PDB file of N, CA and C in Angstrom:
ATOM      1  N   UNK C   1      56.158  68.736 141.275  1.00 43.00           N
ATOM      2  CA  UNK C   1      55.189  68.051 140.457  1.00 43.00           C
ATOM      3  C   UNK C   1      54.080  67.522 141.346  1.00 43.00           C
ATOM      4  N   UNK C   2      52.658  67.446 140.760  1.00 45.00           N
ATOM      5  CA  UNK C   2      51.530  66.944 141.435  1.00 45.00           C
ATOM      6  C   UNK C   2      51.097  66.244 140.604  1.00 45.00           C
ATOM      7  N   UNK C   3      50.425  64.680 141.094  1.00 49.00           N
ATOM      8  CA  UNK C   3      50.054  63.872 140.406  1.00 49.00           C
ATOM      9  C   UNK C   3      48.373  64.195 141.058  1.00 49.00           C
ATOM     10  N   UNK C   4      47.470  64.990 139.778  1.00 56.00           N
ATOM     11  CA  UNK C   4      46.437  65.153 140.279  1.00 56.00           C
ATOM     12  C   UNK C   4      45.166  63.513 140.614  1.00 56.00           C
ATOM     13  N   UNK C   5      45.624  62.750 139.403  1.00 61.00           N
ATOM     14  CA  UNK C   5      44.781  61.765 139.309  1.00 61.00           C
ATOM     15  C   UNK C   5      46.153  60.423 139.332  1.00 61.00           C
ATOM     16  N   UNK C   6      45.827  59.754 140.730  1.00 60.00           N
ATOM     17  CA  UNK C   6      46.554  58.601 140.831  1.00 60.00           C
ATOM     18  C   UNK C   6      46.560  58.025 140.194  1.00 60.00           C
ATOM     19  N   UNK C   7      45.506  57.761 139.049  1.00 66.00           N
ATOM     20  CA  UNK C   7      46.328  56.311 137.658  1.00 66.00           C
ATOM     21  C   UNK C   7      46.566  56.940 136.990  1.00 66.00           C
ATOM     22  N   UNK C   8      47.332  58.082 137.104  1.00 66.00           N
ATOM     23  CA  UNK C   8      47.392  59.035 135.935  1.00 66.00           C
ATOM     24  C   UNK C   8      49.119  58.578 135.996  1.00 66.00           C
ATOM     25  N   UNK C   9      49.621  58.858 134.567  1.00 66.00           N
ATOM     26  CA  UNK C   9      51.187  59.197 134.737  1.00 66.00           C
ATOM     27  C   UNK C   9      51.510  60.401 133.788  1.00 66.00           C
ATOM     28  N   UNK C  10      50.766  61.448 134.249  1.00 70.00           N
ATOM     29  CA  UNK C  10      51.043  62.957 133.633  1.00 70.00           C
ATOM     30  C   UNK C  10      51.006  63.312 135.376  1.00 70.00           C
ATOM     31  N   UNK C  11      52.146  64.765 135.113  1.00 69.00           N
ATOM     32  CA  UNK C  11      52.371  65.398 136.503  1.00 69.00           C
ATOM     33  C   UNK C  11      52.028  66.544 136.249  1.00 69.00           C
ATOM     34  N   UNK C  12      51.146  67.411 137.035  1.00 75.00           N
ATOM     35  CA  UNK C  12      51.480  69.161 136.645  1.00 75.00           C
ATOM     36  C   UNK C  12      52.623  69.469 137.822  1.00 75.00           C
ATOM     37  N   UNK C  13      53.190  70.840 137.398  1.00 76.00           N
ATOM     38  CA  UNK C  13      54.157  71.324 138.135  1.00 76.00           C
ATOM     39  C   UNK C  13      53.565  71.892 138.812  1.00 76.00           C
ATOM     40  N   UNK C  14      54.205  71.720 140.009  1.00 79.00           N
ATOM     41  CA  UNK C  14      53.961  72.328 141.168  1.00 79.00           C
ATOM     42  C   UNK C  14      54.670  73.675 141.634  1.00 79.00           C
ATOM     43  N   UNK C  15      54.554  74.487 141.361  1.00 81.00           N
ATOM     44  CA  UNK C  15      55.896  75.937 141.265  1.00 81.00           C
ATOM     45  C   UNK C  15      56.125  76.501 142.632  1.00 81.00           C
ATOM     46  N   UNK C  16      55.428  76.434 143.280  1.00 84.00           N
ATOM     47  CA  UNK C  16      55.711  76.460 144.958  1.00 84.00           C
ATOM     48  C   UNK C  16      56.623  75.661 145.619  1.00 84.00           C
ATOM     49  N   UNK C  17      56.233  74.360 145.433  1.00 79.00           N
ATOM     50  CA  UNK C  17      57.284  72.856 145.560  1.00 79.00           C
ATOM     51  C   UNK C  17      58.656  73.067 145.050  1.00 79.00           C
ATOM     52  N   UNK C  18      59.122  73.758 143.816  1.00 75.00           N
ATOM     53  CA  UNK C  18      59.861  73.972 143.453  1.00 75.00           C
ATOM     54  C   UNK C  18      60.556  75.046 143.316  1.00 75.00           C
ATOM     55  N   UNK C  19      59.989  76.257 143.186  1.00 78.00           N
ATOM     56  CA  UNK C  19      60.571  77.382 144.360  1.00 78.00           C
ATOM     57  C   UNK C  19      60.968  77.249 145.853  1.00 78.00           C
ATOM     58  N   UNK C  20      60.355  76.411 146.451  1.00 79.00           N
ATOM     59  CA  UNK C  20      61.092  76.086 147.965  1.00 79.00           C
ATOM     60  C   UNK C  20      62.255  75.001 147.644  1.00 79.00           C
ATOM     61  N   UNK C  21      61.996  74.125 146.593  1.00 76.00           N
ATOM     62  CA  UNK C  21      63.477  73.237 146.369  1.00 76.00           C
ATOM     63  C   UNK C  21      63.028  72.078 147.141  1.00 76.00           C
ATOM     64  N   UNK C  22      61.570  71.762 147.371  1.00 76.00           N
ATOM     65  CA  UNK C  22      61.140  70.401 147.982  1.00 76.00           C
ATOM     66  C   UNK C  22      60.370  69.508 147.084  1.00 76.00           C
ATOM     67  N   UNK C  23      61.544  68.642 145.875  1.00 73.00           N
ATOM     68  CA  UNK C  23      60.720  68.345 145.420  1.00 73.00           C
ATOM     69  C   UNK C  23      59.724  66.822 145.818  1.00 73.00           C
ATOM     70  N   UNK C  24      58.922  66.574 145.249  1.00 72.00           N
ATOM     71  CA  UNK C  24      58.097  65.290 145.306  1.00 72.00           C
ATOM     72  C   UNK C  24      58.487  63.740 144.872  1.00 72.00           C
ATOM     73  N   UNK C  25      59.061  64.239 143.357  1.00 70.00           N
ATOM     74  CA  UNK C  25      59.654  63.166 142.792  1.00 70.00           C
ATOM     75  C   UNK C  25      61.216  63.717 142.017  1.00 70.00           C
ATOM     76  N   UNK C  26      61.528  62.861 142.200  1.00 67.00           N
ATOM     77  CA  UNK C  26      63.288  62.698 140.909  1.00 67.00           C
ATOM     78  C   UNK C  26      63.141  61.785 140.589  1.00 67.00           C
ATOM     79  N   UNK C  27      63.775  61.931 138.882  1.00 65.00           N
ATOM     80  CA  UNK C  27      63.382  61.116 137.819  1.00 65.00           C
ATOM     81  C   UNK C  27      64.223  61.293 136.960  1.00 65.00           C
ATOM     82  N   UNK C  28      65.147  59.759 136.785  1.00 61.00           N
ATOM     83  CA  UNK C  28      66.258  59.455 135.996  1.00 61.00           C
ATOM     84  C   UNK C  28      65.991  58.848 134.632  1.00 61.00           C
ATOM     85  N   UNK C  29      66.147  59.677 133.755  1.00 61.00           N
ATOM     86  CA  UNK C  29      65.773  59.662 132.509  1.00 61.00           C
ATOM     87  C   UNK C  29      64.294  59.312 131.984  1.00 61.00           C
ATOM     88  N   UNK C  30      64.084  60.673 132.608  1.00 63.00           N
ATOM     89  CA  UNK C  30      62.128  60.810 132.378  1.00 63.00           C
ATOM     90  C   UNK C  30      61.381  60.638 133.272  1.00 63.00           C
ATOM     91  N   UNK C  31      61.578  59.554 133.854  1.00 66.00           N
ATOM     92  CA  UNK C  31      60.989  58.115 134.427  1.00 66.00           C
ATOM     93  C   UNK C  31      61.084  57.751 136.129  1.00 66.00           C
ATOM     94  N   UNK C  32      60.307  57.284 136.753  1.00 67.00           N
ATOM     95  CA  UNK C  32      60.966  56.646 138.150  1.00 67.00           C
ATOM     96  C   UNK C  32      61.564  55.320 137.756  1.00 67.00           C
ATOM     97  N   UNK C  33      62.900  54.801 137.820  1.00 73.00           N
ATOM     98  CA  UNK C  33      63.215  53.340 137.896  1.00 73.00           C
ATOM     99  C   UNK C  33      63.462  53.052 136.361  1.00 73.00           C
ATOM    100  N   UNK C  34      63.830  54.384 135.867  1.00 73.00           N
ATOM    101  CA  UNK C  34      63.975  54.090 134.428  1.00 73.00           C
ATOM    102  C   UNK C  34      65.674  53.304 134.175  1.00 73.00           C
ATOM    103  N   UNK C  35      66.406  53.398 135.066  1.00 74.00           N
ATOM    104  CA  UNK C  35      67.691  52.854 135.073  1.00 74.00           C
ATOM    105  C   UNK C  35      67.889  51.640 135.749  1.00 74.00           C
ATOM    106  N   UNK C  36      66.458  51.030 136.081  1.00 78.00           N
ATOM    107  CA  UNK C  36      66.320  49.685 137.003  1.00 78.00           C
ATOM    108  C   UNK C  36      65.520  49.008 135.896  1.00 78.00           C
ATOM    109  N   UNK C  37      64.663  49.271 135.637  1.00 79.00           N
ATOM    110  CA  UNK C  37      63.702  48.316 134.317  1.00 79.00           C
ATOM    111  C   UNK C  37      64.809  48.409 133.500  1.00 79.00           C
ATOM    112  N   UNK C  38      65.307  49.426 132.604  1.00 80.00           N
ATOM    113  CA  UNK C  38      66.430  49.069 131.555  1.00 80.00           C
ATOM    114  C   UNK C  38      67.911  49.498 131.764  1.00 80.00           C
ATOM    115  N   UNK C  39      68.297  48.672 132.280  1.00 81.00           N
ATOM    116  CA  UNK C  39      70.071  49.434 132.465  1.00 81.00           C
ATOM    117  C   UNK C  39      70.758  49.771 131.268  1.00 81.00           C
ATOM    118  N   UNK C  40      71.755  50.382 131.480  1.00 78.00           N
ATOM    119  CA  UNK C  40      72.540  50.891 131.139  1.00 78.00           C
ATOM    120  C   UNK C  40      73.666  50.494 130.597  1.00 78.00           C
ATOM    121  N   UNK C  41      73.475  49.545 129.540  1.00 83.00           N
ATOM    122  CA  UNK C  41      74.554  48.041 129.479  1.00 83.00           C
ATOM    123  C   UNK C  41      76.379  48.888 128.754  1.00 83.00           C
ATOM    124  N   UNK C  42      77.012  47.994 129.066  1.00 83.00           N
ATOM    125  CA  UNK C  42      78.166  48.937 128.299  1.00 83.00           C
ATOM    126  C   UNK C  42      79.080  47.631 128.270  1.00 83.00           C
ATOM    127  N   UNK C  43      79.542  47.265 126.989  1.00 87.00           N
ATOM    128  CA  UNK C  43      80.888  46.445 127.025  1.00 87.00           C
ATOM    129  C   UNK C  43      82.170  47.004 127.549  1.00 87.00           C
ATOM    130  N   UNK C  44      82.791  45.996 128.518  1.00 83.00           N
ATOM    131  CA  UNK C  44      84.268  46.422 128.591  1.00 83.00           C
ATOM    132  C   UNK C  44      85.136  46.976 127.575  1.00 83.00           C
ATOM    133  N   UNK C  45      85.928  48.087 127.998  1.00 84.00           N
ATOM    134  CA  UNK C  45      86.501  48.457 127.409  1.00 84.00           C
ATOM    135  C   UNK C  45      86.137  49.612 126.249  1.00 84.00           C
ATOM    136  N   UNK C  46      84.790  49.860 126.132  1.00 86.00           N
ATOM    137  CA  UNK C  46      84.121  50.691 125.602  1.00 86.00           C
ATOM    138  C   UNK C  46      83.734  51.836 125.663  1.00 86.00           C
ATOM    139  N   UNK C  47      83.594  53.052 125.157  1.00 83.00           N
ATOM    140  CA  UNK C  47      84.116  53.903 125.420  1.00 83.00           C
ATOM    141  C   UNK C  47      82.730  54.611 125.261  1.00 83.00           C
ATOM    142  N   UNK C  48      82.152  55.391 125.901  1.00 81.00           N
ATOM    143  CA  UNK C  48      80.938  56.256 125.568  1.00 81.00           C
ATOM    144  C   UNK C  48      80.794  57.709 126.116  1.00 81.00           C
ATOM    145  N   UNK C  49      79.674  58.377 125.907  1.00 80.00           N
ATOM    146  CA  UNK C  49      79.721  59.767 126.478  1.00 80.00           C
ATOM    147  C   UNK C  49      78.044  59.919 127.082  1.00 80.00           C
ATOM    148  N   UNK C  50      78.276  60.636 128.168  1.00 77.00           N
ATOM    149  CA  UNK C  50      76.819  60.710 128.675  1.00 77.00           C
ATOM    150  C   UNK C  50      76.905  62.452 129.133  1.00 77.00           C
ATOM    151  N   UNK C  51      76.070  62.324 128.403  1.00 73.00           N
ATOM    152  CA  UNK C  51      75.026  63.968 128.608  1.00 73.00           C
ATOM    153  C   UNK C  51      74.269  63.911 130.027  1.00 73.00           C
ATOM    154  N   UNK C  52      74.360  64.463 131.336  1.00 70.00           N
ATOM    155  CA  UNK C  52      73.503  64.351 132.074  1.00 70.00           C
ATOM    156  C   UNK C  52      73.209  65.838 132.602  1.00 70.00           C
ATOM    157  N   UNK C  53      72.035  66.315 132.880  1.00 67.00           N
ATOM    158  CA  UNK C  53      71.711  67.586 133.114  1.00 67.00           C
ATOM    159  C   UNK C  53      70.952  67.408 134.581  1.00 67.00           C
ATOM    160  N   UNK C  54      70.549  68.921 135.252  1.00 68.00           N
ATOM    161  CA  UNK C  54      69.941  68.612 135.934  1.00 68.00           C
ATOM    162  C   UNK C  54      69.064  69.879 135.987  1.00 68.00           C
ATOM    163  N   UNK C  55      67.434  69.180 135.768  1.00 64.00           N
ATOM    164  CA  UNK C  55      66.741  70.512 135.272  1.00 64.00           C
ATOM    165  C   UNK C  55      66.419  70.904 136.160  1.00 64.00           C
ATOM    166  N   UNK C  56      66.511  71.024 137.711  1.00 62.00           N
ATOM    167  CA  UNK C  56      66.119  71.542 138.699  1.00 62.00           C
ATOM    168  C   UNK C  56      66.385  73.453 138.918  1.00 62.00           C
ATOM    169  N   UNK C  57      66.171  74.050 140.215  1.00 62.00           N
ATOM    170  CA  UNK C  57      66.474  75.193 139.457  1.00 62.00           C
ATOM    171  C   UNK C  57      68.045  75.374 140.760  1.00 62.00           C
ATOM    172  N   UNK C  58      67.571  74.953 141.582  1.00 65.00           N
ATOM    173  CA  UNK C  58      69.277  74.469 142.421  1.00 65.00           C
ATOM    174  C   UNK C  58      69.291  73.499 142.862  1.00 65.00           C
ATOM    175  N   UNK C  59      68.426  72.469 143.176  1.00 70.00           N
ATOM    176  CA  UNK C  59      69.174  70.846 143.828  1.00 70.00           C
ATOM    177  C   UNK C  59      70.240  70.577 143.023  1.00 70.00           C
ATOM    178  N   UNK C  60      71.061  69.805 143.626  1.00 75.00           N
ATOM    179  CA  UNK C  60      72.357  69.228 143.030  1.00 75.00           C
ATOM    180  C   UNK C  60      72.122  67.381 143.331  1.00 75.00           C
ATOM    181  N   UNK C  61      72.659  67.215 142.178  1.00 76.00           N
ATOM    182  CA  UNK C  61      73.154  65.375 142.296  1.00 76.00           C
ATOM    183  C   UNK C  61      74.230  65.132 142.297  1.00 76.00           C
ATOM    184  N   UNK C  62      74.727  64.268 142.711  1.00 80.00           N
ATOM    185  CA  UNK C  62      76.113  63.513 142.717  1.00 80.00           C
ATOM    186  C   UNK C  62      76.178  61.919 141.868  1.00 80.00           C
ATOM    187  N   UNK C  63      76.749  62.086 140.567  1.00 81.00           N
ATOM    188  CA  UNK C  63      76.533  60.988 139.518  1.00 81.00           C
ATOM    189  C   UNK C  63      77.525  60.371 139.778  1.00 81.00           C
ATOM    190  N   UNK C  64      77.100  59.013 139.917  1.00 82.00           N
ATOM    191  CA  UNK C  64      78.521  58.071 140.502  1.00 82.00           C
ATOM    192  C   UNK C  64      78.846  56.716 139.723  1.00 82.00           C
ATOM    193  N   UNK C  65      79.803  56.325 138.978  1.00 80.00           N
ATOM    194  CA  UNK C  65      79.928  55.172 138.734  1.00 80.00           C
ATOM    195  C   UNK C  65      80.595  53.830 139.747  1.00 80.00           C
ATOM    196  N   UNK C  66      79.687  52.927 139.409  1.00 79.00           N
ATOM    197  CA  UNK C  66      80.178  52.036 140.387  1.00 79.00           C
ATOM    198  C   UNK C  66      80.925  50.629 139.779  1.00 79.00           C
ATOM    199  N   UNK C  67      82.033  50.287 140.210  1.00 80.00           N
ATOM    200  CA  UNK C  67      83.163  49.694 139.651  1.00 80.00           C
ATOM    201  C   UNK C  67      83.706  49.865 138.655  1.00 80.00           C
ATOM    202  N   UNK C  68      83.837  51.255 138.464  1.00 81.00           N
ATOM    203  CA  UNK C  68      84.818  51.808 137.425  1.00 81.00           C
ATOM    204  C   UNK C  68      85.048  53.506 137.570  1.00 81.00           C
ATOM    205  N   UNK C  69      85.831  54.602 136.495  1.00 86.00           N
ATOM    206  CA  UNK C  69      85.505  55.825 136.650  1.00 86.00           C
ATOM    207  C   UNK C  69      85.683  56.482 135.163  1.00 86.00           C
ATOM    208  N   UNK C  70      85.527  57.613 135.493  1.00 87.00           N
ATOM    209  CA  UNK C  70      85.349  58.687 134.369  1.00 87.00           C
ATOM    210  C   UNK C  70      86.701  58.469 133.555  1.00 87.00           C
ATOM    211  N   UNK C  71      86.815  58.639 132.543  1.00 89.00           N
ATOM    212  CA  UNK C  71      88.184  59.094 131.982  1.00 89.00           C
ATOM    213  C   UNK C  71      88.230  60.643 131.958  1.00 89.00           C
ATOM    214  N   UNK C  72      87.286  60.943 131.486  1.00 89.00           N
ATOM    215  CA  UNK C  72      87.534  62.257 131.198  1.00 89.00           C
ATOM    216  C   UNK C  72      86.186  63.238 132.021  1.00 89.00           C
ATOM    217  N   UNK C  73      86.052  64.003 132.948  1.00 89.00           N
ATOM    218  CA  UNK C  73      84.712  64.602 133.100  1.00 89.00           C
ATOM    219  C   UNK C  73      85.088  65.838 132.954  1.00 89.00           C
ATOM    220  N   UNK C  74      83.911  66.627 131.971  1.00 88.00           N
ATOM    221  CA  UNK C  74      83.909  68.133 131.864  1.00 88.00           C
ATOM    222  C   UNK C  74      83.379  69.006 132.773  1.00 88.00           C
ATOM    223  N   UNK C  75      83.526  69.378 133.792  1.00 85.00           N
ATOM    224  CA  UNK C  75      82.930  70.057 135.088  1.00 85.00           C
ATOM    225  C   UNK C  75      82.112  71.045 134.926  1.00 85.00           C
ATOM    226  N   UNK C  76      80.709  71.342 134.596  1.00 80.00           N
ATOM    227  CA  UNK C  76      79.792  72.331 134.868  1.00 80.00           C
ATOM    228  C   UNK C  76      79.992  72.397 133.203  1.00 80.00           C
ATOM    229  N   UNK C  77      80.178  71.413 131.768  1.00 77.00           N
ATOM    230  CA  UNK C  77      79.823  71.788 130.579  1.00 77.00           C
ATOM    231  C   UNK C  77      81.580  72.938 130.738  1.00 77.00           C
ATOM    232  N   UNK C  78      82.337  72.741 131.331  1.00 87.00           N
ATOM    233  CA  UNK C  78      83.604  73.200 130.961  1.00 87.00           C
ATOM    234  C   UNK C  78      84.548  72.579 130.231  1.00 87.00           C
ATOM    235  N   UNK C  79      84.718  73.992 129.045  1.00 86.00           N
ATOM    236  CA  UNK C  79      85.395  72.540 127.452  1.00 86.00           C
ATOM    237  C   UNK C  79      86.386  73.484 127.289  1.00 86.00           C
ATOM    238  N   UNK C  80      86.553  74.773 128.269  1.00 94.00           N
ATOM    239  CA  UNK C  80      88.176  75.477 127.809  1.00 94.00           C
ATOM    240  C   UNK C  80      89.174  74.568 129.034  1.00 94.00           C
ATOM    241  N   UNK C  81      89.007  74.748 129.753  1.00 94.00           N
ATOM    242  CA  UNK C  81      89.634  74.076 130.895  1.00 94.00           C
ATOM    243  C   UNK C  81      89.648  72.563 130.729  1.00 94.00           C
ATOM    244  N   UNK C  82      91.125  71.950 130.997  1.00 94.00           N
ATOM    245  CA  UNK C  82      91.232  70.272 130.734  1.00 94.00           C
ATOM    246  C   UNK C  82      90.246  69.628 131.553  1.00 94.00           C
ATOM    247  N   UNK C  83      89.603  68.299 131.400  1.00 92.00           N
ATOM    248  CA  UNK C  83      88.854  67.601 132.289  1.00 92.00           C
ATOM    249  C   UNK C  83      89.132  66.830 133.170  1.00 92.00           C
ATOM    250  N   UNK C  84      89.020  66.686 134.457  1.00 93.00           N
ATOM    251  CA  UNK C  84      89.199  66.071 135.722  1.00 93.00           C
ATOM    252  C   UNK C  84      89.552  64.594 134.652  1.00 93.00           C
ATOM    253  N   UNK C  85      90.219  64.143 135.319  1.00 94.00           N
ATOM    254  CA  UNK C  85      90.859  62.549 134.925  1.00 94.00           C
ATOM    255  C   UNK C  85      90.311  61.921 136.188  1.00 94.00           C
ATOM    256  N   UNK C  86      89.962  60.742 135.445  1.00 93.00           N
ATOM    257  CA  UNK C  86      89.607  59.416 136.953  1.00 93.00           C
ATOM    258  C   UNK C  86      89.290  59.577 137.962  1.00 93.00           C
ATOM    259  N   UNK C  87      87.509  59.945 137.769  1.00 91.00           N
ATOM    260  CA  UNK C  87      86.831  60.408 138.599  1.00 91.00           C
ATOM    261  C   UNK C  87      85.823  59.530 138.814  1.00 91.00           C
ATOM    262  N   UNK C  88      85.208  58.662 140.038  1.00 90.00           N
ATOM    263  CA  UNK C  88      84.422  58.303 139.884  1.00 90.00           C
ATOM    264  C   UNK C  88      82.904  58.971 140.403  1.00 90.00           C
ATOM    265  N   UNK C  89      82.710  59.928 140.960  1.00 90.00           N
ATOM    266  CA  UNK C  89      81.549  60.916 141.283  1.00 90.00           C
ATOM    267  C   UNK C  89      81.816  62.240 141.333  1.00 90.00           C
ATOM    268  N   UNK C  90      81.118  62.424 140.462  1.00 87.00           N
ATOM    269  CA  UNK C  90      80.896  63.893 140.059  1.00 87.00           C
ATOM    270  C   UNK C  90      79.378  64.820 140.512  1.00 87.00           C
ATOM    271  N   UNK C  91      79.517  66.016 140.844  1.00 84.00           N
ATOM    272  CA  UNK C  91      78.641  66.630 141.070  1.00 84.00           C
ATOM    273  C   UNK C  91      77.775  67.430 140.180  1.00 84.00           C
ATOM    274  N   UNK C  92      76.417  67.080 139.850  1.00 77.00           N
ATOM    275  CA  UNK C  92      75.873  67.882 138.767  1.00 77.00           C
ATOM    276  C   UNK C  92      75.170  68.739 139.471  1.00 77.00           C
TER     277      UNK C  92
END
């Protein structure tokens, strides 16, 4: 991504940048700091599901919870095969 005009917050893609796999920015849900301005609140004991993708065309992330873990993670969108139990980082 290239930010042609600095007060701008539109990016064009950069397809070179991203064919070499160097990118500029990563951006957690849309956003830079989108999981720092609004967290991610969750009551104890509560149970939820998170969709996380990674639209890159090969970088990899490593999604990690911190003071707690997965119950259930589906590895690579795998739903024939049982899911890893009590995991706390997973690789997307």
């Amino acid at each position: 991504l290239t930010l042609e005009d600095p007060k701008s917050k539109e990016f064009d893609m950069d397809y070179d940048a991203a064919a070499a796999e160097v990118p500029s920015h990563v951006f957690f849900n849309g956003r830079e700091n989108s999981l720092i301005d609004k967290p991610l609140v969750v009551n104890q004991d509560e149970t939820i599901r998170i969709y996380f993708g990674n639209a890159g065309p090969n970088l990899i992330s490593s999604f990690h919870l911190i003071g707690s873990c997965f119950d259930k993670v589906y590895r690579e969108g795998d739903i024939v095969s049982p899911p890893a139990k009590f995991v706390q980082t997973t690789l997307v």
